[in-house]
XYZ file of C-alpha atoms in Angstrom:
543
model
C 53.487 -38.179 -3.887
C 54.218 -36.179 -7.195
C 57.798 -36.898 -8.572
C 60.649 -34.745 -7.541
C 61.663 -32.091 -10.061
C 65.113 -31.752 -11.024
C 65.629 -28.580 -9.258
C 63.778 -26.433 -6.712
C 60.112 -25.718 -7.528
C 59.119 -22.452 -8.376
C 58.488 -19.817 -5.611
C 55.130 -19.689 -4.426
C 53.992 -15.996 -4.622
C 53.749 -14.558 -1.036
C 49.889 -13.897 -1.865
C 47.562 -15.210 -4.360
C 47.574 -16.896 -7.864
C 48.569 -20.413 -9.233
C 51.610 -22.048 -7.963
C 53.620 -21.496 -11.227
C 53.126 -21.358 -14.967
C 51.459 -24.317 -16.328
C 49.445 -24.787 -12.984
C 45.778 -25.621 -13.391
C 43.273 -22.601 -13.748
C 40.954 -23.292 -11.013
C 42.293 -24.693 -7.477
C 41.212 -28.206 -8.574
C 38.288 -28.574 -6.167
C 36.164 -31.581 -5.760
C 33.078 -30.976 -7.924
C 30.661 -32.847 -5.683
C 28.688 -32.062 -2.578
C 29.989 -32.687 1.124
C 29.507 -36.016 2.508
C 27.903 -34.431 5.772
C 24.593 -32.999 6.054
C 23.203 -29.659 7.391
C 21.487 -30.419 10.438
C 18.588 -27.900 9.629
C 15.177 -29.495 9.064
C 15.031 -28.084 5.652
C 18.139 -29.497 3.736
C 17.399 -32.369 1.368
C 19.943 -34.901 1.600
C 21.029 -38.009 -0.636
C 22.688 -40.856 0.950
C 25.782 -41.899 -0.894
C 27.419 -45.395 -1.431
C 31.065 -46.058 -0.249
C 33.500 -48.744 -0.374
C 36.288 -49.687 1.909
C 39.695 -48.607 1.220
C 42.219 -51.456 1.976
C 45.549 -50.194 2.168
C 48.618 -52.532 2.759
C 48.978 -53.190 6.534
C 45.734 -51.414 8.091
C 42.283 -51.383 6.476
C 40.541 -47.921 6.096
C 37.081 -47.968 7.363
C 34.355 -46.937 5.180
C 33.616 -43.300 5.058
C 30.379 -42.009 6.446
C 27.627 -41.809 4.116
C 25.680 -38.943 4.147
C 22.463 -38.886 6.224
C 18.815 -37.742 5.799
C 17.483 -34.546 6.769
C 17.455 -33.786 10.307
C 13.881 -32.559 10.399
C 10.765 -32.016 8.320
C 11.356 -31.168 4.588
C 11.338 -27.466 3.353
C 12.307 -27.698 -0.420
C 11.674 -24.029 -0.701
C 14.401 -23.106 1.940
C 17.065 -25.458 0.400
C 16.606 -24.055 -3.154
C 16.851 -20.575 -1.766
C 20.174 -21.482 -0.476
C 21.581 -23.336 -3.501
C 20.116 -20.564 -5.940
C 22.112 -18.051 -4.335
C 25.312 -20.089 -4.553
C 24.838 -21.196 -8.037
C 24.436 -17.443 -9.177
C 28.100 -16.957 -7.783
C 29.134 -19.687 -9.895
C 27.177 -18.574 -13.146
C 28.636 -14.949 -12.480
C 32.125 -16.549 -12.798
C 31.387 -17.569 -16.087
C 31.511 -21.289 -15.219
C 29.583 -24.278 -16.174
C 31.348 -26.590 -13.581
C 29.233 -27.599 -10.478
C 31.603 -26.876 -7.776
C 29.102 -26.420 -4.763
C 29.983 -28.329 -1.613
C 28.489 -28.601 1.583
C 24.895 -28.955 2.548
C 23.784 -31.808 0.153
C 24.652 -35.352 0.555
C 26.944 -37.311 -1.792
C 24.779 -37.716 -4.709
C 27.144 -37.634 -7.885
C 24.342 -36.003 -9.684
C 24.216 -32.316 -8.293
C 20.989 -30.915 -7.341
C 18.923 -28.416 -9.264
C 18.839 -24.937 -8.183
C 15.719 -22.456 -8.346
C 16.255 -18.897 -9.510
C 16.246 -16.160 -6.733
C 15.798 -12.294 -6.960
C 18.314 -10.270 -8.665
C 20.802 -8.626 -6.174
C 21.195 -5.368 -5.166
C 23.533 -2.732 -6.495
C 27.230 -2.942 -6.561
C 26.671 -6.846 -6.233
C 25.588 -6.341 -2.789
C 22.797 -9.178 -1.847
C 21.059 -6.512 0.665
C 21.328 -3.531 -1.654
C 23.060 -0.422 -0.828
C 21.652 0.190 2.554
C 22.337 -3.145 4.419
C 20.268 -3.377 7.360
C 20.546 -3.543 11.180
C 19.474 -6.563 12.840
C 16.181 -6.042 15.104
C 12.454 -6.136 15.244
C 10.915 -4.655 12.198
C 8.233 -2.433 12.036
C 5.023 -4.341 13.098
C 6.965 -7.291 14.381
C 6.205 -8.918 17.800
C 9.188 -7.939 20.068
C 7.661 -9.305 23.432
C 10.375 -10.238 25.844
C 10.589 -14.100 25.755
C 11.806 -14.184 29.219
C 8.500 -13.063 30.776
C 7.020 -16.470 30.872
C 10.276 -18.276 31.802
C 9.718 -21.502 33.619
C 12.046 -22.969 36.302
C 14.956 -24.648 34.870
C 14.774 -22.820 31.584
C 17.731 -20.731 30.400
C 17.473 -16.999 30.081
C 17.264 -15.559 26.574
C 20.330 -13.092 26.336
C 20.277 -12.091 22.877
C 17.083 -12.212 20.400
C 17.721 -10.581 17.199
C 15.914 -10.901 13.850
C 17.771 -10.055 10.523
C 17.027 -7.231 8.135
C 15.117 -7.409 4.795
C 17.316 -8.860 1.998
C 16.632 -8.613 -1.809
C 17.959 -12.017 -2.468
C 16.959 -14.800 -0.588
C 19.927 -16.625 0.875
C 21.884 -13.696 1.350
C 25.099 -14.740 3.248
C 25.850 -13.292 6.597
C 29.264 -15.236 7.365
C 30.982 -14.643 10.785
C 29.708 -14.882 14.457
C 32.202 -14.923 17.360
C 31.958 -14.893 21.031
C 34.477 -12.554 22.943
C 34.130 -11.369 26.640
C 30.717 -10.258 27.172
C 29.841 -9.860 23.407
C 28.403 -11.925 20.691
C 29.742 -10.381 17.438
C 27.793 -10.899 14.055
C 28.342 -9.708 10.760
C 25.069 -8.369 8.998
C 25.774 -7.468 5.496
C 27.999 -4.123 5.404
C 27.819 -3.926 9.080
C 29.643 -6.177 11.983
C 27.563 -5.631 15.352
C 28.249 -6.315 18.870
C 25.592 -7.449 21.084
C 25.866 -7.543 25.071
C 25.018 -10.853 26.667
C 23.887 -8.805 29.709
C 21.238 -6.801 28.269
C 20.783 -8.234 24.408
C 21.348 -4.471 23.298
C 23.801 -3.192 20.387
C 26.956 -2.040 22.079
C 29.087 -1.059 18.921
C 29.054 -1.629 14.972
C 31.521 -1.284 12.514
C 30.430 -0.160 8.941
C 32.425 -1.628 5.790
C 32.230 -0.320 2.491
C 30.622 -3.298 1.136
C 28.916 -6.576 2.100
C 31.035 -9.111 4.244
C 31.522 -12.190 2.018
C 33.679 -14.429 3.918
C 34.927 -14.537 7.581
C 36.972 -17.247 9.767
C 35.336 -19.144 12.669
C 38.102 -17.953 15.081
C 39.357 -14.765 16.501
C 42.889 -14.156 18.292
C 43.411 -14.120 21.755
C 43.046 -10.460 22.058
C 39.822 -10.229 19.930
C 41.290 -9.263 16.655
C 39.687 -11.054 13.407
C 39.980 -10.291 9.712
C 36.871 -10.489 7.367
C 36.551 -10.213 3.646
C 34.035 -7.937 1.851
C 32.926 -7.199 -1.608
C 35.202 -5.504 -4.275
C 33.746 -3.127 -7.308
C 32.893 -6.293 -9.541
C 29.870 -8.516 -8.716
C 31.011 -11.468 -6.633
C 34.499 -10.533 -6.293
C 35.432 -11.094 -2.571
C 38.339 -8.495 -2.969
C 39.147 -6.658 0.167
C 40.267 -7.511 3.643
C 39.609 -5.533 6.867
C 40.967 -6.129 10.525
C 38.544 -5.795 13.129
C 39.159 -5.457 16.636
C 36.378 -6.841 18.818
C 37.664 -5.784 22.130
C 37.661 -2.186 21.104
C 34.774 -2.020 18.414
C 37.102 -0.530 16.010
C 38.342 -1.297 12.358
C 42.104 -1.740 12.061
C 43.815 -1.928 8.716
C 41.743 -2.071 5.375
C 43.410 -3.193 1.981
C 42.665 -4.888 -0.937
C 43.762 -8.502 -1.358
C 47.082 -8.247 -3.439
C 46.548 -9.499 -6.971
C 49.060 -11.728 -9.164
C 47.193 -12.217 -12.316
C 45.071 -14.367 -14.252
C 42.387 -16.424 -12.067
C 43.725 -15.218 -8.725
C 41.923 -11.869 -9.269
C 38.570 -13.367 -9.207
C 38.228 -14.124 -5.557
C 35.424 -16.243 -6.125
C 34.526 -18.903 -3.441
C 36.967 -17.391 -0.974
C 36.912 -19.118 2.379
C 39.069 -18.271 5.395
C 40.797 -19.827 8.136
C 42.451 -18.089 11.222
C 45.179 -19.521 13.731
C 47.250 -17.358 15.909
C 48.426 -14.230 14.061
C 47.893 -15.579 10.753
C 44.960 -15.859 8.244
C 44.723 -18.430 5.485
C 42.598 -17.944 2.444
C 41.599 -19.965 -0.507
C 39.464 -19.236 -3.432
C 38.977 -20.033 -7.231
C 42.472 -19.809 -8.610
C 44.387 -18.916 -5.789
C 45.514 -18.774 -2.041
C 47.553 -17.035 0.485
C 48.409 -16.208 4.215
C 48.872 -12.851 5.778
C 49.469 -11.409 9.334
C 46.237 -10.530 11.357
C 48.064 -7.596 13.013
C 49.176 -5.685 9.864
C 48.009 -7.493 7.111
C 51.232 -8.199 5.498
C 51.630 -11.287 3.279
C 53.189 -14.434 4.924
C 55.080 -16.291 2.306
C 54.036 -19.980 1.867
C 55.891 -22.936 0.469
C 56.082 -23.160 -3.258
C 54.225 -25.778 -5.335
C 55.273 -27.417 -8.611
C 53.286 -26.728 -11.748
C 50.287 -28.696 -11.917
C 49.746 -28.303 -8.224
C 47.364 -26.039 -6.322
C 45.792 -25.480 -2.987
C 42.502 -26.994 -1.573
C 42.127 -24.776 1.237
C 42.999 -24.141 4.824
C 41.806 -25.040 8.471
C 42.433 -22.990 11.436
C 41.952 -22.940 15.303
C 44.704 -24.126 17.717
C 46.776 -24.775 14.381
C 46.858 -23.697 10.847
C 46.795 -26.884 8.084
C 46.961 -26.258 4.610
C 45.878 -29.159 2.002
C 47.115 -29.075 -1.475
C 47.151 -31.814 -4.472
C 48.489 -32.054 -8.216
C 46.305 -33.200 -10.776
C 48.564 -36.082 -12.190
C 48.024 -37.986 -8.971
C 44.667 -36.688 -7.270
C 46.243 -37.091 -3.989
C 46.157 -34.599 -1.237
C 49.099 -33.587 0.997
C 48.615 -31.667 4.390
C 50.637 -29.406 5.838
C 50.760 -27.547 9.354
C 52.286 -24.266 8.940
C 54.313 -22.191 11.423
C 51.774 -19.134 11.290
C 54.810 -16.765 11.924
C 56.929 -17.900 8.837
C 54.856 -19.847 6.851
C 57.169 -22.645 6.630
C 55.740 -26.316 7.328
C 56.147 -27.921 10.669
C 55.418 -31.160 9.091
C 53.812 -32.626 5.953
C 51.666 -35.799 5.335
C 51.975 -36.896 1.661
C 48.421 -38.821 2.011
C 47.230 -41.979 0.214
C 47.498 -42.325 -3.354
C 44.154 -40.966 -5.235
C 42.544 -39.517 -1.726
C 41.746 -35.958 -1.645
C 41.057 -33.637 1.681
C 37.351 -33.657 1.809
C 37.285 -31.833 5.377
C 39.475 -31.480 8.261
C 37.635 -32.268 11.486
C 40.318 -30.814 13.814
C 43.694 -29.013 13.335
C 45.036 -29.826 16.789
C 45.069 -32.844 16.976
C 44.865 -33.249 13.406
C 42.023 -35.198 12.301
C 40.849 -35.209 8.540
C 38.440 -36.717 6.146
C 40.115 -38.221 2.980
C 37.684 -39.366 -0.043
C 38.534 -40.450 -3.520
C 37.206 -38.405 -6.572
C 34.949 -41.219 -7.088
C 33.509 -41.569 -3.342
C 34.334 -45.206 -3.456
C 37.081 -45.047 -0.972
C 38.372 -42.959 1.874
C 38.731 -42.817 5.842
C 38.784 -40.457 8.837
C 42.617 -40.278 9.759
C 44.103 -38.889 12.783
C 47.542 -37.420 12.270
C 50.625 -36.481 14.302
C 54.078 -34.970 13.209
C 53.118 -35.920 9.416
C 52.403 -39.594 10.147
C 49.264 -41.511 10.598
C 48.450 -41.764 14.188
C 45.267 -43.890 13.782
C 42.485 -44.588 11.370
C 38.972 -44.373 12.601
C 37.270 -47.661 12.893
C 33.741 -46.752 11.709
C 32.662 -50.197 11.252
C 29.298 -50.140 9.479
C 28.102 -47.264 11.370
C 26.918 -43.592 9.391
C 28.257 -40.621 10.986
C 26.773 -37.197 10.054
C 29.000 -34.216 10.873
C 27.489 -30.807 9.728
C 29.810 -29.272 7.135
C 27.543 -26.576 5.631
C 27.735 -24.997 2.598
C 31.205 -23.813 0.736
C 31.135 -22.680 -2.967
C 34.244 -24.367 -4.523
C 34.748 -26.290 -1.278
C 37.676 -24.321 0.125
C 36.237 -24.442 3.631
C 38.319 -27.453 4.754
C 37.725 -26.678 8.618
C 34.103 -25.504 8.555
C 32.692 -28.540 9.810
C 30.549 -28.665 12.978
C 28.901 -31.493 14.884
C 32.349 -33.148 15.667
C 34.707 -32.382 18.585
C 38.226 -33.433 19.870
C 40.449 -33.467 22.515
C 44.144 -34.676 22.592
C 43.082 -38.158 23.088
C 39.564 -38.525 21.640
C 37.329 -37.766 18.669
C 33.413 -37.356 18.977
C 31.139 -38.215 16.059
C 27.392 -38.172 15.880
C 25.752 -41.011 14.324
C 23.138 -40.480 11.423
C 21.205 -42.509 9.105
C 17.630 -42.715 7.336
C 15.701 -42.801 10.733
C 18.010 -40.411 12.851
C 15.212 -37.985 12.930
C 12.452 -40.152 13.999
C 14.544 -42.795 16.176
C 17.205 -40.120 17.730
C 20.999 -40.587 17.386
C 24.182 -41.421 19.439
C 27.642 -39.804 19.873
C 30.403 -42.148 19.603
C 33.838 -41.461 21.488
C 36.833 -42.836 19.804
C 40.466 -43.024 20.954
C 42.701 -41.283 18.649
C 45.759 -43.676 19.227
C 44.119 -46.736 18.398
C 41.123 -45.257 16.099
C 38.865 -47.907 18.199
C 35.573 -46.641 19.770
C 35.611 -45.868 23.487
C 32.326 -45.701 24.377
C 28.759 -44.490 23.055
C 26.011 -42.349 24.209
C 22.589 -43.420 24.875
C 20.491 -43.175 21.819
C 18.697 -39.659 22.197
C 15.534 -38.333 20.811
C 15.760 -35.457 18.977
C 19.036 -36.207 17.851
C 22.523 -34.663 19.273
C 25.160 -32.428 17.809
C 28.658 -32.436 19.391
C 29.689 -28.694 20.162
C 32.873 -28.878 22.329
C 34.839 -31.579 24.267
C 36.605 -31.337 27.617
C 38.284 -33.679 29.601
C 36.451 -36.862 29.198
C 33.136 -35.257 28.401
C 31.468 -33.870 25.365
C 28.732 -30.844 25.134
C 26.191 -31.483 22.366
C 23.149 -29.487 21.254
C 19.889 -31.447 21.285
C 17.546 -30.318 18.774
C 14.091 -29.045 19.687
C 10.942 -31.490 19.365
C 7.372 -30.875 18.621
C 6.749 -29.923 22.260
C 10.254 -28.937 23.813
C 12.947 -26.397 23.302
C 16.527 -27.435 22.379
C 19.199 -27.896 25.055
C 23.016 -28.408 25.671
C 23.624 -31.814 27.354
C 26.925 -33.109 28.996
C 28.094 -36.704 28.146
C 30.750 -38.747 29.622
C 31.781 -42.329 29.582
C 28.685 -43.454 31.129
C 26.882 -42.322 27.787
C 23.831 -40.600 29.653
C 23.190 -37.149 28.450
C 22.736 -34.583 31.248
C 20.779 -31.203 30.478
C 23.286 -28.295 31.565
C 21.196 -25.571 29.946
C 17.680 -25.793 28.779
C 16.368 -23.205 25.939
C 13.076 -21.927 26.966
C 9.824 -23.094 25.329
C 9.145 -19.326 24.377
C 11.908 -19.640 21.834
C 11.184 -23.333 20.557
C 9.942 -21.921 17.223
C 12.430 -19.527 16.518
C 15.330 -22.583 17.299
C 13.455 -24.709 14.535
C 13.524 -21.803 12.232
C 17.285 -21.402 11.885
C 18.286 -22.896 8.450
C 21.972 -22.219 7.939
C 23.104 -21.688 11.465
C 26.179 -21.839 13.721
C 26.397 -23.104 17.210
C 28.596 -22.007 19.741
C 28.735 -23.031 22.983
C 31.128 -20.760 25.166
C 31.325 -20.757 28.749
C 27.935 -21.577 29.734
C 26.181 -19.796 26.796
C 24.557 -21.274 23.843
C 24.855 -19.069 20.740
C 22.797 -19.775 17.405
C 23.562 -17.617 14.416
C 22.090 -17.783 10.801
C 24.847 -17.395 8.275
C 22.213 -16.941 5.636
C 19.119 -14.724 5.596
C 15.860 -15.792 3.831
C 14.741 -12.270 3.943
C 11.043 -12.979 4.424
C 8.813 -12.209 6.763
C 5.658 -14.060 5.307
C 6.275 -17.481 7.780
C 5.981 -15.089 10.979
C 8.608 -13.074 12.923
C 10.731 -15.997 13.510
C 11.182 -16.626 9.874
C 14.371 -14.345 9.300
C 15.963 -15.110 12.657
C 19.592 -13.771 12.875
C 20.683 -14.506 16.406
C 19.887 -16.214 19.737
C 21.782 -16.656 22.810
C 20.906 -18.285 25.914
C 22.696 -18.471 29.305
C 21.917 -19.445 33.000
C 20.354 -16.492 35.306
């Protein structure tokens, strides 16, 4: 923990900017990729070596090395995503590699191939954006026409628009009532799960560039959209998903210096608050009216890593003099800390697997020490005993690494954490899901090894629901797993959509009620590989 100053630290601006004069210019991100691979069959991963971290009293387990790809290799798709993200960093004038997410923990960053030039006004989809749905000449036959007994019904089946830059980001997907709501460049579109048709859309002035994973209980969410300059995610708008209308619309407050770039902005929502962090700044505001919420001041030389939302709002920050992350649970009404965890010397917050209960992945800058730690009231509740096993949650792609709460493939209840195993042979040999006691950190039970591999989606009671990836001859499915370790199919996707499932290369997976939702967060923009190559959204349900 940094030494106490002789007087109170300078006040943190209500929104944006370095904490105080003398703070580092950028937000001091970890300049290496996420330890957790993307589950898609196109991302190339590199395993990363780790060592154990032995603190006094209780040894840390070795953090999970990155696993291999979950399916067949397609380097072109990987290059598309990385190339688009690198373009943002180059536009910022930086020579720093700060792309985190879909790769492994190779300390040498991958080389990115070039991509097409973005459209006008910095929109990767051009001025006109695009409406999801079949394109001219595309086969739009009903996938339910040949549905077999026991197969789920396809509720929504939407392709993405053509985009000028392959790998264009389309962040944000939410399930609310009878709707699945998806951002599609300059639009936010609601599709009904009753008939799959568009029910309403909200047009924004520019492309949506960032969005949180959560919505308020009454269906409100805040998204960010592009500003006047290229790659500047500079405006916020509140959307009412229940009414299908836009509420307040404001530019992000500026406070000078690096805070005005808004590059690499990532968002988190909890209660009536949105937290955001970007290259050189951070802040919190109210969902209801867009007014700033003051956050605790930081000393000079300290900056915010990012936020994680959901059931609680967590903020992580660190100082350059000790490279140690401190984690706070913030009151979403006042912005004041409910509790603060001062971390372990030299360990940074890599990811936050759950905000409530609080479970965090800590890692040193050299990646030789770290652990998954459960927290309670600002103290260590337990350290997850990983033994020699490799675990591979899916933490996606985040420019500058501020999306601390963006992991999939991990689930938690008040008492139990669920993690998927991985490794070099996880695709060919399958994997397991392990349940850990959050009070002791010890493993409670393991699922049966299952092929194709499993990805936890959500947990309820003593069960975890997981997505089982499609195989060469069978579509994906949602399975339920309890302490007996036996996966039981609760929702089987139809074989007619098997190819489409396999074509999602940067997806979010939601299991809400009895509906499975798969939504791409990046579009290839290409139809050369068939009608499923640019899939935007699929939803399945019983019926």
